[in-house]
């Protein structure tokens, strides 16, 4: 079997284990204590921001706080915040990345 | 196992009383995001072929692993001559956040049938998770009655199955189109835009804002310090701890009652019945 397929099978098994981890044991946790809920509540904003921010300010693996990507991200963030419109955010964000890339890059 | 045999009206869905209403609501919620997911899937299909790993591997990655960014990262490792171990470790590191998502979902699904929880686990993505958790948290995690559970399941499946289908179809198209993809288009800006769309609705409290700020800055700092793919996890954990330190809602509610101080918006603020403290 090729290296790619070993990677697929082992990687998929590990990925499923991580996805299923707490979902499997959920029924055995009779009630989550308040401190656990306090931690769990922070997961969506913390994890998503940890994905988003580096992608915008380190687009090529180097800090670029005022690069085309960062400015495009800022513009898209304002659109997302104001309109809550997914398509508008994607379109404006893409357009801004292209435009600022041409102007600033 | 705790689900009713009949089709109970679903109190969680706004579109219609049928059992498909929840699925439809999930699909409607995720549909605009699919526009951003599809190009990413094209790359996931085209890249393994470009690296000579074969179309079968491209399909295997998307169907069996089904994990966006980590698929591409492990393909890059293999394509650069890395070992299976290195490729697997890279994928696992990127996917560690799925453990957080799993933990975050679990209080809402305690009484859901095990088989359904397994299906949900396989389909767990950033998109399905983020859309569902924002919706579920409006009800409170302690609500485990069958209609509520059914609503959670159907909404999640509507979003998650749509994600899955889009990912598989776009992977296949990517395999077929392959190198015909325009190389000048920077597709790597789309994924963060999709995550941005998911992030904004989670910023409903001051604690969430702090969690996001510390999480994002923490990930950047960790990346600058050479944490590589671990940066996301490092930033996430820092953000979770910072947000939790500021989140004073959890201890306010009465512990025993349904939903008392348990989650989401319940019991937050100054111990009153009002929902989460709004942003100024």
mmCIF file of C-alpha atoms in Angstrom:
data_model
loop_
_atom_site.group_PDB
_atom_site.id
_atom_site.type_symbol
_atom_site.label_atom_id
_atom_site.label_comp_id
_atom_site.label_asym_id
_atom_site.label_seq_id
_atom_site.Cartn_x
_atom_site.Cartn_y
_atom_site.Cartn_z
ATOM 1 C CA UNK A 1 0.000 0.000 0.000
ATOM 2 C CA UNK A 2 1.260 3.454 -0.891
ATOM 3 C CA UNK A 3 2.373 6.094 1.596
ATOM 4 C CA UNK A 4 -0.630 8.199 0.634
ATOM 5 C CA UNK A 5 -3.047 5.444 1.594
ATOM 6 C CA UNK A 6 -1.296 4.733 4.902
ATOM 7 C CA UNK A 7 -1.581 8.454 5.637
ATOM 8 C CA UNK A 8 -5.258 8.437 4.706
ATOM 9 C CA UNK A 9 -6.130 5.439 6.896
ATOM 10 C CA UNK A 10 -4.090 6.391 9.951
ATOM 11 C CA UNK A 11 -4.886 10.079 9.626
ATOM 12 C CA UNK A 12 -8.597 9.381 9.188
ATOM 13 C CA UNK A 13 -8.692 7.065 12.210
ATOM 14 C CA UNK A 14 -6.963 9.676 14.363
ATOM 15 C CA UNK A 15 -9.183 12.462 13.034
ATOM 16 C CA UNK A 16 -12.339 10.477 13.723
ATOM 17 C CA UNK A 17 -11.112 9.684 17.229
ATOM 18 C CA UNK A 18 -10.678 13.406 17.888
ATOM 19 C CA UNK A 19 -14.079 14.257 16.443
ATOM 20 C CA UNK A 20 -15.806 11.504 18.410
ATOM 21 C CA UNK A 21 -13.858 11.980 21.659
ATOM 22 C CA UNK A 22 -16.304 13.939 23.778
ATOM 23 C CA UNK A 23 -19.346 12.968 21.745
ATOM 24 C CA UNK A 24 -18.755 9.334 22.760
ATOM 25 C CA UNK A 25 -18.463 10.011 26.469
ATOM 26 C CA UNK A 26 -21.202 12.666 26.525
ATOM 27 C CA UNK A 27 -23.938 10.487 28.073
ATOM 28 C CA UNK A 28 -21.642 9.430 30.904
ATOM 29 C CA UNK A 29 -21.132 13.007 31.954
ATOM 30 C CA UNK A 30 -24.319 13.348 33.944
ATOM 31 C CA UNK A 31 -24.123 17.111 34.123
ATOM 32 C CA UNK A 32 -21.308 19.346 33.115
ATOM 33 C CA UNK A 33 -20.098 21.425 36.065
ATOM 34 C CA UNK A 34 -20.406 25.216 35.696
ATOM 35 C CA UNK A 35 -16.679 25.708 35.258
ATOM 36 C CA UNK A 36 -16.730 23.310 32.300
ATOM 37 C CA UNK A 37 -19.528 25.242 30.663
ATOM 38 C CA UNK A 38 -17.613 28.438 31.222
ATOM 39 C CA UNK A 39 -14.685 26.949 29.309
ATOM 40 C CA UNK A 40 -16.834 25.349 26.603
ATOM 41 C CA UNK A 41 -18.603 28.623 25.876
ATOM 42 C CA UNK A 42 -15.321 30.231 24.835
ATOM 43 C CA UNK A 43 -14.421 27.575 22.279
ATOM 44 C CA UNK A 44 -16.248 28.979 19.227
ATOM 45 C CA UNK A 45 -14.832 32.525 19.366
ATOM 46 C CA UNK A 46 -11.358 31.448 20.519
ATOM 47 C CA UNK A 47 -10.842 28.628 18.011
ATOM 48 C CA UNK A 48 -12.313 30.464 15.023
ATOM 49 C CA UNK A 49 -10.286 33.601 15.747
ATOM 50 C CA UNK A 50 -7.159 31.459 16.061
ATOM 51 C CA UNK A 51 -7.856 30.199 12.539
ATOM 52 C CA UNK A 52 -8.778 33.587 11.077
ATOM 53 C CA UNK A 53 -6.257 36.077 12.395
ATOM 54 C CA UNK A 54 -3.010 34.295 11.417
ATOM 55 C CA UNK A 55 -4.410 33.722 7.926
ATOM 56 C CA UNK A 56 -4.873 37.472 7.492
ATOM 57 C CA UNK A 57 -1.779 38.880 9.186
ATOM 58 C CA UNK A 58 0.670 36.087 8.295
ATOM 59 C CA UNK A 59 -0.488 35.207 4.784
ATOM 60 C CA UNK A 60 2.884 33.922 3.664
ATOM 61 C CA UNK A 61 4.237 32.795 7.001
ATOM 62 C CA UNK A 62 5.584 36.220 7.907
ATOM 63 C CA UNK A 63 3.975 38.899 10.002
ATOM 64 C CA UNK A 64 2.443 41.515 7.739
ATOM 65 C CA UNK A 65 0.155 43.682 9.829
ATOM 66 C CA UNK A 66 -0.529 46.220 7.088
ATOM 67 C CA UNK A 67 -0.464 43.998 4.011
ATOM 68 C CA UNK A 68 -3.160 43.509 1.395
ATOM 69 C CA UNK A 69 -4.486 40.437 3.183
ATOM 70 C CA UNK A 70 -4.750 42.157 6.536
ATOM 71 C CA UNK A 71 -6.594 45.142 5.060
ATOM 72 C CA UNK A 72 -8.876 42.836 3.049
ATOM 73 C CA UNK A 73 -9.584 40.894 6.230
ATOM 74 C CA UNK A 74 -10.398 44.104 8.066
ATOM 75 C CA UNK A 75 -12.782 45.226 5.320
ATOM 76 C CA UNK A 76 -14.418 41.791 5.211
ATOM 77 C CA UNK A 77 -14.713 41.809 8.997
ATOM 78 C CA UNK A 78 -16.566 45.119 8.926
ATOM 79 C CA UNK A 79 -18.899 43.805 6.216
ATOM 80 C CA UNK A 80 -19.534 40.601 8.172
ATOM 81 C CA UNK A 81 -20.180 42.572 11.352
ATOM 82 C CA UNK A 82 -22.518 45.086 9.745
ATOM 83 C CA UNK A 83 -24.443 42.941 7.283
ATOM 84 C CA UNK A 84 -24.190 39.384 8.664
ATOM 85 C CA UNK A 85 -24.357 38.480 5.003
ATOM 86 C CA UNK A 86 -22.144 35.573 3.992
ATOM 87 C CA UNK A 87 -22.092 36.170 0.262
ATOM 88 C CA UNK A 88 -21.448 39.885 0.677
ATOM 89 C CA UNK A 89 -18.543 39.094 3.008
ATOM 90 C CA UNK A 90 -17.013 36.556 0.630
ATOM 91 C CA UNK A 91 -17.405 38.776 -2.432
ATOM 92 C CA UNK A 92 -16.165 41.967 -0.775
ATOM 93 C CA UNK A 93 -13.327 40.080 0.919
ATOM 94 C CA UNK A 94 -12.170 38.490 -2.324
ATOM 95 C CA UNK A 95 -12.480 41.768 -4.217
ATOM 96 C CA UNK A 96 -10.592 43.609 -1.488
ATOM 97 C CA UNK A 97 -7.819 40.984 -1.475
ATOM 98 C CA UNK A 98 -7.412 41.349 -5.247
ATOM 99 C CA UNK A 99 -7.679 45.154 -5.201
ATOM 100 C CA UNK A 100 -5.318 45.760 -2.288
ATOM 101 C CA UNK A 101 -3.007 43.105 -3.655
ATOM 102 C CA UNK A 102 -2.747 45.106 -6.876
ATOM 103 C CA UNK A 103 -2.389 48.467 -5.128
ATOM 104 C CA UNK A 104 -0.236 47.566 -2.144
ATOM 105 C CA UNK A 105 1.561 44.468 -3.345
ATOM 106 C CA UNK B 1 -32.409 5.629 21.629
ATOM 107 C CA UNK B 2 -34.364 8.388 23.263
ATOM 108 C CA UNK B 3 -35.903 9.681 20.133
ATOM 109 C CA UNK B 4 -39.618 9.313 19.630
ATOM 110 C CA UNK B 5 -40.866 7.100 16.832
ATOM 111 C CA UNK B 6 -43.304 9.656 15.550
ATOM 112 C CA UNK B 7 -42.590 12.904 13.814
ATOM 113 C CA UNK B 8 -43.022 15.415 16.591
ATOM 114 C CA UNK B 9 -43.306 19.065 15.740
ATOM 115 C CA UNK B 10 -39.897 20.578 16.016
ATOM 116 C CA UNK B 11 -39.859 23.680 18.196
ATOM 117 C CA UNK B 12 -36.412 24.660 17.037
ATOM 118 C CA UNK B 13 -37.095 25.248 13.432
ATOM 119 C CA UNK B 14 -38.691 28.265 11.974
ATOM 120 C CA UNK B 15 -39.435 27.115 8.495
ATOM 121 C CA UNK B 16 -42.082 24.464 8.845
ATOM 122 C CA UNK B 17 -43.424 21.698 11.028
ATOM 123 C CA UNK B 18 -42.199 18.825 8.895
ATOM 124 C CA UNK B 19 -39.162 16.844 9.944
ATOM 125 C CA UNK B 20 -37.441 18.170 6.863
ATOM 126 C CA UNK B 21 -37.799 21.703 8.112
ATOM 127 C CA UNK B 22 -34.771 21.274 10.343
ATOM 128 C CA UNK B 23 -32.678 19.850 7.546
ATOM 129 C CA UNK B 24 -33.756 22.666 5.298
ATOM 130 C CA UNK B 25 -32.891 25.261 7.922
ATOM 131 C CA UNK B 26 -29.429 23.721 8.234
ATOM 132 C CA UNK B 27 -28.980 23.743 4.492
ATOM 133 C CA UNK B 28 -30.186 27.337 4.192
ATOM 134 C CA UNK B 29 -27.724 28.368 6.898
ATOM 135 C CA UNK B 30 -24.732 26.681 5.277
ATOM 136 C CA UNK B 31 -25.583 27.308 1.613
ATOM 137 C CA UNK B 32 -23.835 30.678 1.206
ATOM 138 C CA UNK B 33 -20.714 29.229 2.835
ATOM 139 C CA UNK B 34 -20.626 26.423 0.274
ATOM 140 C CA UNK B 35 -19.641 29.033 -2.308
ATOM 141 C CA UNK B 36 -16.432 29.424 -0.334
ATOM 142 C CA UNK B 37 -15.987 25.722 0.415
ATOM 143 C CA UNK B 38 -16.258 24.502 -3.174
ATOM 144 C CA UNK B 39 -13.061 26.185 -4.467
ATOM 145 C CA UNK B 40 -11.214 24.756 -1.485
ATOM 146 C CA UNK B 41 -12.504 21.297 -2.440
ATOM 147 C CA UNK B 42 -11.279 21.807 -6.001
ATOM 148 C CA UNK B 43 -7.781 22.349 -4.631
ATOM 149 C CA UNK B 44 -8.138 19.290 -2.381
ATOM 150 C CA UNK B 45 -8.903 17.224 -5.472
ATOM 151 C CA UNK B 46 -6.312 18.748 -7.779
ATOM 152 C CA UNK B 47 -3.355 18.833 -5.372
ATOM 153 C CA UNK B 48 -2.855 15.083 -4.742
ATOM 154 C CA UNK B 49 -3.056 14.478 -8.478
ATOM 155 C CA UNK B 50 -0.528 17.240 -9.108
ATOM 156 C CA UNK B 51 1.819 15.595 -6.598
ATOM 157 C CA UNK B 52 1.439 12.235 -8.329
ATOM 158 C CA UNK B 53 -0.371 10.563 -5.437
ATOM 159 C CA UNK B 54 -3.171 9.433 -7.709
ATOM 160 C CA UNK B 55 -6.865 10.143 -8.083
ATOM 161 C CA UNK B 56 -7.705 7.269 -5.739
ATOM 162 C CA UNK B 57 -5.736 8.958 -2.949
ATOM 163 C CA UNK B 58 -7.476 12.262 -3.646
ATOM 164 C CA UNK B 59 -10.854 10.565 -3.227
ATOM 165 C CA UNK B 60 -9.609 8.677 -0.160
ATOM 166 C CA UNK B 61 -8.473 11.855 1.553
ATOM 167 C CA UNK B 62 -11.788 13.600 0.959
ATOM 168 C CA UNK B 63 -14.125 10.686 1.716
ATOM 169 C CA UNK B 64 -12.272 8.892 4.512
ATOM 170 C CA UNK B 65 -10.438 11.732 6.231
ATOM 171 C CA UNK B 66 -12.853 14.542 5.232
ATOM 172 C CA UNK B 67 -10.851 17.250 6.941
ATOM 173 C CA UNK B 68 -10.176 20.269 4.725
ATOM 174 C CA UNK B 69 -6.976 22.013 5.663
ATOM 175 C CA UNK B 70 -5.356 18.935 7.205
ATOM 176 C CA UNK B 71 -5.854 16.965 3.988
ATOM 177 C CA UNK B 72 -3.939 19.589 2.051
ATOM 178 C CA UNK B 73 -1.240 19.857 4.701
ATOM 179 C CA UNK B 74 -0.550 16.119 4.788
ATOM 180 C CA UNK B 75 -0.541 16.008 0.986
ATOM 181 C CA UNK B 76 2.051 18.788 0.995
ATOM 182 C CA UNK B 77 4.178 16.824 3.470
ATOM 183 C CA UNK B 78 4.004 13.656 1.364
ATOM 184 C CA UNK B 79 4.595 15.620 -1.834
ATOM 185 C CA UNK B 80 7.730 17.146 -0.307
ATOM 186 C CA UNK B 81 9.042 13.655 0.417
ATOM 187 C CA UNK B 82 7.993 13.521 4.072
ATOM 188 C CA UNK B 83 7.200 10.281 5.878
ATOM 189 C CA UNK B 84 3.755 8.866 6.624
ATOM 190 C CA UNK B 85 4.371 9.648 10.290
ATOM 191 C CA UNK B 86 5.154 13.295 9.541
ATOM 192 C CA UNK B 87 2.089 13.595 7.319
ATOM 193 C CA UNK B 88 -0.183 12.029 9.943
ATOM 194 C CA UNK B 89 1.234 14.172 12.746
ATOM 195 C CA UNK B 90 0.727 17.312 10.680
ATOM 196 C CA UNK B 91 -2.884 16.381 9.994
ATOM 197 C CA UNK B 92 -3.522 15.530 13.650
ATOM 198 C CA UNK B 93 -2.038 18.782 14.881
ATOM 199 C CA UNK B 94 -4.264 20.804 12.591
ATOM 200 C CA UNK B 95 -7.267 18.728 13.658
ATOM 201 C CA UNK B 96 -6.735 19.021 17.411
ATOM 202 C CA UNK B 97 -9.340 21.782 17.502
ATOM 203 C CA UNK B 98 -11.927 19.135 16.597
ATOM 204 C CA UNK B 99 -11.543 17.813 20.155
ATOM 205 C CA UNK B 100 -12.618 21.240 21.391
ATOM 206 C CA UNK B 101 -15.593 21.215 19.043
ATOM 207 C CA UNK B 102 -16.527 17.716 20.197
ATOM 208 C CA UNK B 103 -16.407 18.841 23.816
ATOM 209 C CA UNK B 104 -18.399 21.954 23.023
ATOM 210 C CA UNK B 105 -21.161 19.952 21.296
ATOM 211 C CA UNK B 106 -21.438 17.142 23.795
ATOM 212 C CA UNK B 107 -23.611 18.817 26.489
ATOM 213 C CA UNK B 108 -26.283 19.417 23.867
ATOM 214 C CA UNK B 109 -26.375 15.812 22.662
ATOM 215 C CA UNK B 110 -26.122 13.698 25.781
ATOM 216 C CA UNK B 111 -29.335 11.822 25.114
ATOM 217 C CA UNK B 112 -28.952 11.484 21.374
ATOM 218 C CA UNK B 113 -28.656 7.920 20.041
ATOM 219 C CA UNK B 114 -25.031 6.694 19.886
ATOM 220 C CA UNK B 115 -25.215 5.921 16.162
ATOM 221 C CA UNK B 116 -26.308 9.476 15.457
ATOM 222 C CA UNK B 117 -23.512 10.892 17.583
ATOM 223 C CA UNK B 118 -21.062 8.809 15.533
ATOM 224 C CA UNK B 119 -22.480 10.158 12.270
ATOM 225 C CA UNK B 120 -22.219 13.682 13.654
ATOM 226 C CA UNK B 121 -18.614 13.011 14.655
ATOM 227 C CA UNK B 122 -17.659 11.882 11.151
ATOM 228 C CA UNK B 123 -19.289 14.992 9.679
ATOM 229 C CA UNK B 124 -17.855 17.440 12.238
ATOM 230 C CA UNK B 125 -16.410 20.477 10.465
ATOM 231 C CA UNK B 126 -15.751 24.070 11.431
ATOM 232 C CA UNK B 127 -18.778 25.140 9.439
ATOM 233 C CA UNK B 128 -21.319 22.597 10.726
ATOM 234 C CA UNK B 129 -20.052 23.081 14.265
ATOM 235 C CA UNK B 130 -20.070 26.870 14.332
ATOM 236 C CA UNK B 131 -23.503 27.227 12.724
ATOM 237 C CA UNK B 132 -25.049 24.599 14.994
ATOM 238 C CA UNK B 133 -23.534 25.738 18.277
ATOM 239 C CA UNK B 134 -24.755 29.303 17.790
ATOM 240 C CA UNK B 135 -28.254 27.971 17.106
ATOM 241 C CA UNK B 136 -28.303 25.350 19.864
ATOM 242 C CA UNK B 137 -27.050 27.715 22.522
ATOM 243 C CA UNK B 138 -30.203 29.762 22.160
ATOM 244 C CA UNK B 139 -32.082 26.928 23.889
ATOM 245 C CA UNK B 140 -29.698 25.889 26.634
ATOM 246 C CA UNK B 141 -27.828 22.624 26.771
ATOM 247 C CA UNK B 142 -29.903 21.079 29.538
ATOM 248 C CA UNK B 143 -32.917 20.884 27.257
ATOM 249 C CA UNK B 144 -32.670 17.225 26.301
ATOM 250 C CA UNK B 145 -36.287 16.501 25.498
ATOM 251 C CA UNK B 146 -36.874 14.523 22.289
ATOM 252 C CA UNK B 147 -38.259 17.359 20.107
ATOM 253 C CA UNK B 148 -35.354 19.618 20.996
ATOM 254 C CA UNK B 149 -32.868 16.837 20.353
ATOM 255 C CA UNK B 150 -34.493 16.068 17.035
ATOM 256 C CA UNK B 151 -34.245 19.723 16.082
ATOM 257 C CA UNK B 152 -30.544 19.783 16.949
ATOM 258 C CA UNK B 153 -29.900 16.630 14.946
ATOM 259 C CA UNK B 154 -31.830 17.737 11.867
ATOM 260 C CA UNK B 155 -30.334 21.239 11.746
ATOM 261 C CA UNK B 156 -26.816 19.883 12.169
ATOM 262 C CA UNK B 157 -27.341 17.215 9.511
ATOM 263 C CA UNK B 158 -28.784 19.727 7.080
ATOM 264 C CA UNK B 159 -25.642 21.819 7.380
ATOM 265 C CA UNK B 160 -23.119 18.980 7.763
ATOM 266 C CA UNK B 161 -24.425 16.740 4.980
ATOM 267 C CA UNK B 162 -24.500 19.697 2.603
ATOM 268 C CA UNK B 163 -20.878 20.403 3.516
ATOM 269 C CA UNK B 164 -19.965 16.766 2.934
ATOM 270 C CA UNK B 165 -21.671 16.576 -0.466
ATOM 271 C CA UNK B 166 -20.111 19.853 -1.602
ATOM 272 C CA UNK B 167 -16.679 18.693 -0.492
ATOM 273 C CA UNK B 168 -16.936 15.365 -2.340
ATOM 274 C CA UNK B 169 -18.320 16.840 -5.560
ATOM 275 C CA UNK B 170 -15.776 19.647 -5.647
ATOM 276 C CA UNK B 171 -12.977 17.149 -4.949
ATOM 277 C CA UNK B 172 -14.088 15.076 -7.935
ATOM 278 C CA UNK B 173 -14.243 18.161 -10.129
ATOM 279 C CA UNK B 174 -10.788 19.131 -8.900
ATOM 280 C CA UNK B 175 -9.437 15.704 -9.870
ATOM 281 C CA UNK B 176 -10.950 16.012 -13.342
ATOM 282 C CA UNK B 177 -10.044 19.639 -13.963
ATOM 283 C CA UNK B 178 -6.697 19.341 -12.223
ATOM 284 C CA UNK B 179 -4.044 21.592 -13.625
ATOM 285 C CA UNK B 180 -6.552 23.571 -15.611
ATOM 286 C CA UNK B 181 -7.238 25.580 -12.450
ATOM 287 C CA UNK B 182 -6.069 29.152 -12.903
ATOM 288 C CA UNK B 183 -2.890 29.473 -10.893
ATOM 289 C CA UNK B 184 -3.112 33.250 -10.618
ATOM 290 C CA UNK B 185 -6.191 33.136 -8.407
ATOM 291 C CA UNK B 186 -5.206 33.045 -4.773
ATOM 292 C CA UNK B 187 -7.708 30.556 -3.412
ATOM 293 C CA UNK B 188 -6.120 30.599 0.009
ATOM 294 C CA UNK B 189 -7.960 33.787 0.922
ATOM 295 C CA UNK B 190 -11.354 32.099 0.724
ATOM 296 C CA UNK B 191 -10.994 29.719 3.662
ATOM 297 C CA UNK B 192 -10.212 32.455 6.203
ATOM 298 C CA UNK B 193 -13.124 34.500 4.873
ATOM 299 C CA UNK B 194 -15.425 31.531 5.506
ATOM 300 C CA UNK B 195 -14.092 31.232 9.052
ATOM 301 C CA UNK B 196 -14.570 34.978 9.503
ATOM 302 C CA UNK B 197 -18.236 34.616 8.574
ATOM 303 C CA UNK B 198 -18.535 31.884 11.213
ATOM 304 C CA UNK B 199 -16.636 33.884 13.829
ATOM 305 C CA UNK B 200 -18.699 37.069 13.847
ATOM 306 C CA UNK B 201 -21.980 35.588 15.189
ATOM 307 C CA UNK B 202 -20.118 34.033 18.126
ATOM 308 C CA UNK B 203 -19.021 37.462 19.396
ATOM 309 C CA UNK B 204 -22.108 38.033 21.496
ATOM 310 C CA UNK B 205 -20.584 38.769 24.886
ATOM 311 C CA UNK B 206 -17.621 40.633 26.274
ATOM 312 C CA UNK B 207 -16.101 37.307 27.321
ATOM 313 C CA UNK B 208 -16.459 35.991 23.767
ATOM 314 C CA UNK B 209 -14.787 39.120 22.390
ATOM 315 C CA UNK B 210 -11.864 38.644 24.756
ATOM 316 C CA UNK B 211 -11.665 34.933 23.943
ATOM 317 C CA UNK B 212 -11.504 35.796 20.232
ATOM 318 C CA UNK B 213 -8.973 38.601 20.697
ATOM 319 C CA UNK B 214 -6.650 36.514 22.843
ATOM 320 C CA UNK B 215 -7.214 33.434 20.668
ATOM 321 C CA UNK B 216 -6.360 35.273 17.472
ATOM 322 C CA UNK B 217 -3.401 37.232 18.825
ATOM 323 C CA UNK B 218 -2.207 34.150 20.708
ATOM 324 C CA UNK B 219 -2.198 32.107 17.514
ATOM 325 C CA UNK B 220 -0.245 34.823 15.682
ATOM 326 C CA UNK B 221 2.303 35.082 18.491
ATOM 327 C CA UNK B 222 2.638 31.298 18.682
ATOM 328 C CA UNK B 223 3.152 31.143 14.925
ATOM 329 C CA UNK B 224 5.790 33.876 15.142
ATOM 330 C CA UNK B 225 7.527 31.804 17.802
ATOM 331 C CA UNK B 226 7.656 28.856 15.424
ATOM 332 C CA UNK B 227 4.758 26.784 16.721
ATOM 333 C CA UNK B 228 3.821 25.803 13.163
ATOM 334 C CA UNK B 229 0.488 24.008 12.933
ATOM 335 C CA UNK B 230 0.290 23.957 16.756
ATOM 336 C CA UNK B 231 -0.275 27.719 16.717
ATOM 337 C CA UNK B 232 -4.037 27.342 16.289
ATOM 338 C CA UNK B 233 -4.313 25.095 19.342
ATOM 339 C CA UNK B 234 -2.044 27.290 21.452
ATOM 340 C CA UNK B 235 -4.054 30.374 20.532
ATOM 341 C CA UNK B 236 -7.375 28.581 21.105
ATOM 342 C CA UNK B 237 -6.423 27.425 24.581
ATOM 343 C CA UNK B 238 -5.147 30.889 25.533
ATOM 344 C CA UNK B 239 -8.374 32.453 24.258
ATOM 345 C CA UNK B 240 -10.565 29.922 26.062
ATOM 346 C CA UNK B 241 -8.814 30.564 29.370
ATOM 347 C CA UNK B 242 -8.936 34.341 28.944
ATOM 348 C CA UNK B 243 -12.627 34.296 28.030
ATOM 349 C CA UNK B 244 -13.487 31.952 30.889
ATOM 350 C CA UNK B 245 -11.705 34.233 33.356
ATOM 351 C CA UNK B 246 -13.998 37.078 32.321
ATOM 352 C CA UNK B 247 -17.154 35.021 31.955
ATOM 353 C CA UNK B 248 -18.998 35.541 35.199
ATOM 354 C CA UNK B 249 -22.249 33.955 34.074
ATOM 355 C CA UNK B 250 -21.624 30.310 34.763
ATOM 356 C CA UNK B 251 -21.844 30.450 38.537
ATOM 357 C CA UNK B 252 -24.911 32.625 38.709
ATOM 358 C CA UNK B 253 -27.674 30.241 37.801
ATOM 359 C CA UNK B 254 -29.254 27.775 40.160
ATOM 360 C CA UNK B 255 -27.466 24.521 39.563
ATOM 361 C CA UNK B 256 -30.399 22.180 39.790
ATOM 362 C CA UNK B 257 -32.996 23.571 37.457
ATOM 363 C CA UNK B 258 -33.295 22.980 33.779
ATOM 364 C CA UNK B 259 -30.637 24.976 32.080
ATOM 365 C CA UNK B 260 -29.735 26.876 35.215
ATOM 366 C CA UNK B 261 -26.412 28.549 34.561
ATOM 367 C CA UNK B 262 -25.555 25.642 32.402
ATOM 368 C CA UNK B 263 -24.719 27.019 29.094
ATOM 369 C CA UNK B 264 -25.296 29.327 26.241
ATOM 370 C CA UNK B 265 -27.180 32.395 27.163
ATOM 371 C CA UNK B 266 -28.977 31.045 30.184
ATOM 372 C CA UNK B 267 -28.136 32.530 33.509
ATOM 373 C CA UNK B 268 -25.646 34.969 32.176
ATOM 374 C CA UNK B 269 -25.494 38.621 32.991
ATOM 375 C CA UNK B 270 -26.362 39.609 36.504
ATOM 376 C CA UNK B 271 -28.211 36.470 37.416
ATOM 377 C CA UNK B 272 -31.420 37.742 35.924
ATOM 378 C CA UNK B 273 -33.529 36.129 33.249
ATOM 379 C CA UNK B 274 -32.119 38.342 30.516
ATOM 380 C CA UNK B 275 -29.942 36.756 27.878
ATOM 381 C CA UNK B 276 -26.253 37.309 27.495
ATOM 382 C CA UNK B 277 -24.867 40.683 28.312
ATOM 383 C CA UNK B 278 -25.080 42.591 25.061
ATOM 384 C CA UNK B 279 -22.206 44.441 23.612
ATOM 385 C CA UNK B 280 -22.302 48.191 23.969
#
